Coordinates of C-alpha atoms and ligand atoms in Angstrom, one line a residue:
M1484 CA -50.6 103.3 -91.4
M1485 CA -52.5 100.3 -92.8
E1486 CA -50.4 98.0 -95.0
V1487 CA -52.1 97.5 -98.4
S1488 CA -51.1 95.6 -101.5
V1489 CA -52.5 95.5 -105.1
V1490 CA -52.6 92.3 -107.1
G1491 CA -52.8 93.1 -110.8
A1492 CA -51.3 96.6 -110.3
T1493 CA -50.4 97.1 -114.0
G1494 CA -53.9 96.9 -115.3
Y1495 CA -56.1 100.0 -115.8
T1496 CA -58.0 99.6 -112.5
G1497 CA -54.8 98.4 -110.7
V1498 CA -52.9 101.5 -111.7
E1499 CA -55.7 103.8 -110.7
L1500 CA -55.7 102.0 -107.3
V1501 CA -51.9 102.6 -107.1
R1502 CA -52.3 106.3 -108.0
L1503 CA -55.1 106.9 -105.5
L1504 CA -53.6 104.8 -102.7
A1505 CA -50.2 106.5 -103.0
E1506 CA -52.0 109.7 -101.8
H1507 CA -54.2 108.1 -99.2
P1508 CA -53.2 109.5 -95.8
Q1509 CA -53.7 106.2 -93.8
V1510 CA -52.2 103.7 -96.2
S1511 CA -48.8 102.3 -96.8
L1512 CA -48.6 100.7 -100.3
Q1513 CA -46.6 97.5 -100.0
V1514 CA -46.6 94.7 -102.7
L1515 CA -47.6 95.4 -106.3
T1516 CA -48.0 92.4 -108.5
S1517 CA -47.8 91.9 -112.2
N1518 CA -47.7 88.8 -114.4
S1519 CA -45.7 90.3 -117.3
F1520 CA -43.8 93.2 -115.7
S1521 CA -42.3 91.6 -112.6
E1522 CA -39.1 93.2 -111.3
E1523 CA -40.0 96.4 -113.2
K1524 CA -40.7 99.5 -111.2
I1525 CA -44.3 100.6 -111.4
S1526 CA -43.0 104.1 -112.2
D1527 CA -41.1 102.8 -115.2
I1528 CA -44.2 101.1 -116.5
Y1529 CA -46.3 104.1 -115.7
P1530 CA -44.0 107.2 -115.7
H1531 CA -46.8 109.5 -114.4
L1532 CA -46.3 107.9 -111.0
S1533 CA -42.5 108.6 -110.9
T1534 CA -42.7 111.2 -108.2
K1535 CA -45.2 109.3 -106.2
I1536 CA -44.1 105.7 -105.9
D1537 CA -41.2 103.6 -107.2
V1538 CA -42.1 100.1 -105.9
E1539 CA -40.9 97.2 -108.0
C1540 CA -43.6 94.9 -109.3
Q1541 CA -43.4 91.2 -108.2
K1542 CA -44.9 87.9 -109.3
L1543 CA -47.9 87.0 -107.2
D1544 CA -46.7 85.3 -104.0
V1545 CA -49.3 84.7 -101.3
G1546 CA -46.7 84.3 -98.6
Q1547 CA -45.2 87.7 -99.4
L1548 CA -48.6 89.3 -99.5
Q1549 CA -49.5 87.7 -96.1
E1550 CA -46.3 88.9 -94.6
E1551 CA -46.4 92.5 -95.9
S1552 CA -50.1 93.4 -95.9
E1553 CA -53.4 93.6 -94.0
V1554 CA -55.6 94.3 -97.0
V1555 CA -55.2 93.2 -100.6
F1556 CA -57.0 94.6 -103.6
T1557 CA -57.3 92.0 -106.4
A1558 CA -57.6 93.7 -109.8
L1559 CA -57.5 90.6 -111.9
P1560 CA -59.6 89.3 -114.8
H1561 CA -62.6 87.2 -113.7
G1562 CA -61.7 83.5 -113.6
I1563 CA -58.1 84.4 -112.5
S1564 CA -59.4 86.1 -109.4
M1565 CA -61.2 83.0 -108.2
T1566 CA -57.9 81.1 -108.2
V1567 CA -56.2 83.7 -106.0
V1568 CA -58.8 85.1 -103.6
P1569 CA -59.4 81.9 -101.7
K1570 CA -55.7 81.6 -100.9
L1571 CA -55.6 85.2 -99.6
V1572 CA -58.7 84.8 -97.5
E1573 CA -57.3 81.5 -96.1
A1574 CA -54.1 83.5 -95.2
G1575 CA -56.2 85.8 -93.0
L1576 CA -56.0 88.8 -95.3
K1577 CA -58.9 91.1 -96.0
V1578 CA -59.7 91.2 -99.7
I1579 CA -61.4 93.7 -102.0
D1580 CA -61.9 92.0 -105.3
L1581 CA -62.6 94.0 -108.4
S1582 CA -63.6 91.1 -110.7
G1583 CA -67.0 89.6 -111.1
D1584 CA -66.1 86.4 -109.3
Y1585 CA -67.6 87.1 -105.9
R1586 CA -70.4 89.6 -106.9
Y1587 CA -73.2 87.1 -107.1
Q1588 CA -75.3 85.5 -104.4
Q1589 CA -76.7 82.9 -106.8
L1590 CA -74.0 80.5 -108.0
E1591 CA -76.3 79.4 -111.0
R1592 CA -76.5 83.0 -112.2
Y1593 CA -72.7 83.4 -112.1
E1594 CA -72.1 80.1 -113.9
E1595 CA -74.7 80.9 -116.5
W1596 CA -73.1 84.2 -117.4
Y1597 CA -69.4 83.5 -116.6
Q1598 CA -68.0 80.0 -116.0
V1599 CA -67.9 77.2 -113.6
H1600 CA -66.9 78.6 -110.2
D1601 CA -63.8 77.4 -108.4
S1602 CA -64.6 78.6 -104.9
P1603 CA -68.4 78.9 -104.6
Q1604 CA -68.1 78.6 -100.9
L1605 CA -66.9 82.2 -100.8
L1606 CA -70.0 83.6 -102.6
E1607 CA -71.9 83.7 -99.3
Q1608 CA -69.0 85.5 -97.5
G1609 CA -68.5 88.1 -100.3
V1610 CA -70.3 91.3 -99.6
Y1611 CA -71.4 93.4 -102.6
G1612 CA -69.4 96.5 -102.3
L1613 CA -71.8 99.2 -103.2
P1614 CA -71.5 101.5 -100.2
E1615 CA -74.7 103.5 -100.8
I1616 CA -76.7 100.3 -100.5
N1617 CA -74.6 98.0 -98.3
R1618 CA -72.6 100.2 -96.0
E1619 CA -73.1 98.3 -92.7
K1620 CA -72.3 94.9 -94.2
I1621 CA -69.2 96.2 -96.0
A1622 CA -67.9 97.7 -92.8
K1623 CA -67.9 94.2 -91.1
S1624 CA -66.7 92.2 -94.1
D1625 CA -63.4 90.5 -94.8
L1626 CA -64.2 89.9 -98.5
V1627 CA -65.7 92.7 -100.6
A1628 CA -66.8 92.1 -104.1
N1629 CA -66.5 95.5 -105.8
P1630 CA -69.4 96.1 -108.3
G1631 CA -69.1 96.2 -112.0
C1632 CA -68.9 99.7 -113.7
Y1633 CA -72.2 99.6 -115.6
P1634 CA -74.0 98.0 -112.6
T1635 CA -72.7 100.8 -110.3
A1636 CA -74.3 103.5 -112.5
S1637 CA -77.4 101.5 -113.2
I1638 CA -78.2 100.4 -109.7
L1639 CA -77.6 103.8 -108.2
A1640 CA -79.9 105.3 -110.8
L1641 CA -82.7 102.8 -110.3
A1642 CA -82.6 102.0 -106.6
P1643 CA -84.8 104.9 -105.3
L1644 CA -87.5 104.3 -107.9
L1645 CA -87.7 100.6 -107.2
D1646 CA -87.5 101.2 -103.4
K1647 CA -90.6 103.3 -103.7
D1648 CA -92.2 100.9 -106.1
L1649 CA -92.7 103.7 -108.6
I1650 CA -91.9 101.9 -111.9
N1651 CA -92.7 98.5 -113.5
D1652 CA -90.0 96.0 -112.7
D1653 CA -90.3 94.1 -116.0
S1654 CA -89.9 96.9 -118.6
I1655 CA -86.8 98.9 -117.6
I1656 CA -84.4 99.8 -120.4
I1657 CA -80.7 100.7 -119.7
D1658 CA -79.0 102.3 -122.7
A1659 CA -75.4 102.7 -121.5
K1660 CA -72.2 104.0 -123.1
S1661 CA -68.6 103.5 -121.9
G1662 CA -65.1 104.6 -122.8
T1663 CA -62.6 102.0 -123.8
T1664 CA -60.7 101.6 -120.6
G1665 CA -63.8 99.6 -119.5
A1666 CA -62.3 96.7 -121.5
G1667 CA -59.0 96.8 -119.6
R1668 CA -55.4 97.2 -120.9
K1669 CA -55.0 94.0 -122.8
V1670 CA -54.9 94.4 -126.6
S1671 CA -58.0 93.5 -128.6
L1672 CA -59.2 94.2 -132.1
A1673 CA -62.5 95.7 -130.8
T1674 CA -60.7 98.4 -128.7
H1675 CA -58.0 99.0 -131.3
F1676 CA -57.6 102.8 -132.0
C1677 CA -58.8 102.6 -135.6
E1678 CA -61.8 100.5 -134.7
V1679 CA -62.9 102.9 -131.9
D1680 CA -61.9 106.4 -133.1
S1681 CA -64.6 108.4 -134.9
N1682 CA -66.9 105.5 -134.3
F1683 CA -69.8 104.5 -132.0
K1684 CA -71.3 101.1 -131.7
A1685 CA -73.4 98.8 -129.6
Y1686 CA -72.0 95.5 -128.4
K1687 CA -73.1 92.3 -126.6
V1688 CA -76.7 93.4 -127.2
A1689 CA -79.1 91.3 -125.0
N1690 CA -76.2 89.2 -123.6
H1691 CA -73.8 91.4 -121.6
R1692 CA -72.9 89.8 -118.3
H1693 CA -73.7 93.0 -116.4
T1694 CA -77.4 92.5 -117.1
S1695 CA -77.4 89.6 -114.7
E1696 CA -75.5 91.5 -112.0
I1697 CA -77.9 94.5 -112.2
E1698 CA -80.9 92.2 -112.2
E1699 CA -79.7 90.2 -109.2
K1700 CA -78.9 93.2 -107.1
L1701 CA -82.1 95.1 -107.9
S1702 CA -84.2 92.0 -107.2
L1703 CA -82.5 91.6 -103.8
L1704 CA -83.2 95.2 -103.1
T1705 CA -86.9 95.0 -104.0
D1706 CA -87.6 91.4 -103.0
K1707 CA -89.1 91.0 -106.5
E1708 CA -87.7 89.5 -109.7
V1709 CA -86.5 92.4 -111.8
N1710 CA -85.9 91.8 -115.5
L1711 CA -84.5 94.5 -117.8
S1712 CA -83.0 95.3 -121.2
F1713 CA -79.4 96.5 -121.0
T1714 CA -77.5 97.7 -124.1
P1715 CA -73.9 98.8 -123.8
H1716 CA -72.1 100.9 -126.4
L1717 CA -68.5 101.8 -126.9
L1718 CA -67.6 105.5 -126.9
P1719 CA -64.5 106.8 -128.7
I1720 CA -63.2 108.2 -125.3
K1721 CA -60.9 106.7 -122.7
R1722 CA -62.8 106.9 -119.5
G1723 CA -66.4 107.5 -118.3
I1724 CA -69.9 105.9 -118.5
L1725 CA -73.1 107.6 -119.3
A1726 CA -76.3 105.5 -118.9
T1727 CA -79.8 106.7 -120.0
I1728 CA -82.4 104.6 -118.2
Y1729 CA -86.1 104.4 -118.9
G1730 CA -88.8 103.2 -116.4
D1731 CA -92.6 103.0 -116.9
L1732 CA -94.2 105.0 -114.1
K1733 CA -97.0 103.1 -112.3
E1734 CA -98.8 106.3 -111.4
D1735 CA -98.8 110.0 -112.4
I1736 CA -96.2 111.6 -110.2
S1737 CA -94.4 114.9 -110.5
L1738 CA -90.7 115.4 -111.2
S1739 CA -90.2 117.4 -108.0
T1740 CA -91.7 114.5 -105.9
I1741 CA -89.3 112.0 -107.6
I1742 CA -86.4 114.3 -107.0
D1743 CA -87.4 114.6 -103.3
Y1744 CA -87.3 110.7 -103.1
Y1745 CA -83.8 110.6 -104.6
N1746 CA -82.6 113.3 -102.3
K1747 CA -84.0 111.4 -99.3
F1748 CA -82.7 108.1 -100.5
Y1749 CA -79.1 109.4 -100.9
Q1750 CA -79.1 111.8 -97.9
G1751 CA -75.6 111.8 -96.5
D1752 CA -74.1 109.9 -99.4
R1753 CA -71.1 112.0 -100.3
F1754 CA -70.6 110.5 -103.7
V1755 CA -74.1 110.6 -105.2
R1756 CA -75.1 114.0 -106.6
I1757 CA -78.7 114.6 -107.7
M1758 CA -78.6 117.3 -110.3
S1759 CA -81.3 120.0 -110.1
G1760 CA -82.5 123.0 -112.0
G1761 CA -82.9 121.1 -115.3
R1762 CA -79.1 120.2 -115.5
L1763 CA -78.1 116.8 -116.6
P1764 CA -75.0 114.7 -115.9
E1765 CA -72.1 114.6 -118.3
I1766 CA -69.0 112.4 -118.3
K1767 CA -66.9 115.6 -118.1
F1768 CA -68.4 116.4 -114.7
V1769 CA -67.4 113.1 -113.1
A1770 CA -64.2 112.1 -115.0
G1771 CA -61.3 111.7 -112.5
S1772 CA -63.7 111.7 -109.4
N1773 CA -65.5 109.2 -107.3
Y1774 CA -68.9 110.8 -108.0
C1775 CA -72.0 109.3 -109.5
D1776 CA -74.1 112.1 -111.0
L1777 CA -77.9 111.5 -111.5
G1778 CA -80.3 113.6 -113.5
I1779 CA -84.0 112.9 -113.7
K1780 CA -86.8 113.9 -116.1
V1781 CA -90.4 112.8 -116.5
D1782 CA -91.8 112.3 -120.0
Q1783 CA -95.5 113.1 -119.6
A1784 CA -96.4 112.0 -123.1
T1785 CA -95.3 108.4 -122.5
G1786 CA -95.6 108.1 -118.7
R1787 CA -91.9 107.3 -118.4
V1788 CA -89.2 108.5 -116.0
I1789 CA -85.8 108.9 -117.6
I1790 CA -82.7 108.9 -115.4
I1791 CA -79.3 109.9 -116.7
A1792 CA -76.3 108.5 -114.7
A1793 CA -72.6 109.4 -115.2
I1794 CA -69.6 107.9 -113.5
D1795 CA -65.9 107.5 -114.2
N1796 CA -65.6 103.7 -114.8
L1797 CA -62.0 103.7 -113.3
I1798 CA -63.0 105.5 -110.2
K1799 CA -66.6 105.2 -108.9
G1800 CA -66.9 102.2 -111.3
S1801 CA -63.8 100.4 -109.8
A1802 CA -60.7 101.8 -108.0
G1803 CA -62.4 104.7 -106.2
Q1804 CA -65.3 102.6 -105.1
A1805 CA -62.8 99.9 -103.9
I1806 CA -61.0 102.6 -101.8
Q1807 CA -64.4 103.8 -100.5
N1808 CA -65.0 100.2 -99.4
L1809 CA -61.5 100.1 -97.7
N1810 CA -62.4 103.2 -95.8
L1811 CA -65.6 101.6 -94.5
M1812 CA -63.8 98.4 -93.6
A1813 CA -61.2 100.4 -91.7
G1814 CA -63.7 102.6 -90.0
W1815 CA -62.2 105.8 -91.6
R1816 CA -64.1 108.7 -93.2
E1817 CA -65.7 107.3 -96.3
D1818 CA -64.1 109.9 -98.6
L1819 CA -60.5 109.6 -97.3
G1820 CA -58.2 109.8 -100.3
L1821 CA -61.1 110.4 -102.6
E1822 CA -61.8 114.1 -102.2
D1823 CA -60.7 115.0 -105.8
T1824 CA -63.4 116.8 -107.7
G1825 CA -62.2 115.5 -111.1
L1826 CA -60.7 116.9 -114.2
Y1827 CA -63.4 118.5 -116.3
L1828 CA -61.0 119.2 -119.1
Ligands
NAP954 N1 -61.7 98.5 -116.5 C1 -62.7 98.9 -115.9 O1 -63.3 99.9 -116.1 C2 -63.3 98.0 -114.8 C3 -64.4 98.4 -114.0 C4 -64.9 97.6 -113.0 C5 -64.4 96.3 -112.8 N2 -63.3 95.9 -113.6 C6 -62.8 94.6 -113.3 O2 -61.5 94.7 -112.7 C7 -60.7 93.7 -113.1 C8 -59.4 94.3 -113.7 O3 -59.8 95.0 -114.8 P1 -58.7 95.9 -115.6 O4 -59.5 96.7 -116.6 O5 -57.8 96.6 -114.7 O6 -57.9 94.7 -116.4 P2 -56.5 94.8 -117.2 O7 -56.2 96.2 -117.5 O8 -56.6 93.8 -118.3 O9 -55.5 94.3 -116.1 C9 -55.4 93.0 -115.6 C10 -54.3 92.9 -114.5 O10 -54.3 91.5 -114.1 C11 -53.0 90.9 -114.3 N3 -53.1 89.5 -114.8 C12 -53.7 89.1 -115.9 N4 -53.7 87.8 -116.0 C13 -53.0 87.4 -114.8 C14 -52.7 86.1 -114.3 N5 -52.9 85.0 -115.0 N6 -52.0 86.0 -113.1 C15 -51.7 87.2 -112.5 N7 -52.0 88.4 -112.9 C16 -52.7 88.5 -114.1 C17 -52.4 91.8 -115.4 O11 -51.0 91.7 -115.2 P3 -49.9 92.0 -116.4 O12 -50.6 92.7 -117.5 O13 -48.9 92.9 -115.7 O14 -49.4 90.7 -116.7 C18 -52.9 93.2 -115.0 O15 -52.2 93.7 -114.0 C19 -61.4 92.8 -114.1 O16 -62.0 91.7 -113.5 C20 -62.5 93.7 -114.6 O17 -63.7 93.1 -115.0 C21 -62.8 96.7 -114.6

């Protein structure tokens, strides 16, 4: 069994990691850390875990993590992660970081959208953990930067079109909606029940950080500078992302040809499902699973292709994808511990 620990186990992505890793057939869950709930059992903080795991949470101690683990998941806020990850890497641990701190190749881009970086030397070492695009590099990596939730849905939706050079790279529009767990467990006015319930609103219009992550990764993929408009919205639900994405087609091309490209591009990718027969993705179809569902339509009147992408932000958008990355790093089957088809209701 591989010894694995979770730093930030009490957050929303942390607890999803704990829930999924507790069922993983090749993993022994070791240290769980929390800032505010140290010395409390994870099953007392989250009673749904009571029959699965009763490990006591600890304050973060790199020595203990080094002694008791081979791989550490860091599910910390950005800015905090960059103060912890270098110590773990130095201690010889393999790290899968869920924050934005190691996702960027370009330091300037990170510092423009986030903050001054404490450990820029690790940016080069960090491999962007989107398995469908970066599988070989992830398998050899000691530091995986797990992608953001909106970027996961957006990049998977756009990669086949840009790979085939079918759409203009300066007029893409991503209109995305997320449930409130996307903002984490910490209390804030914007995600307060009365602010979110029976409501629907756009936020961070034209300045959400994920714009830069999506642009950088798509630019690397195409070898061209991709610029796009990304508008996130807050849905009055707990989990799930649905993105509606518009691209201007460069040529007249049939829907069936586009769908063929998608099927070829994602051939063998267990967690990307291209919907056919006129069906479109819904959050219900992916909630609780590691799937990314993609639906495609061509609007003949405007010459646009419209892609609908749905993921569960806590699974394919974070914890599940992180475990998919662990499986690759360990040389296991990519879907180990991730076979669940989801909840639907
Ligand atoms: N939520 C999502 O859908 C999602 C998706 C993709 C990526 N991410 C990224 O994943 C990371 C975690 O997100 P989350 O939603 O799980 O956040 P969260 O619910 O706010 O949880 C944050 C965790 O970090 C711990 N923590 C906070 N400050 C700390 C500090 N100074 N020292 C040590 N531990 C500290 C918290 O511990 P205590 O509360 O126990 O003190 C908690 O366990 C973030 O970087 C986020 O951007 C989130």
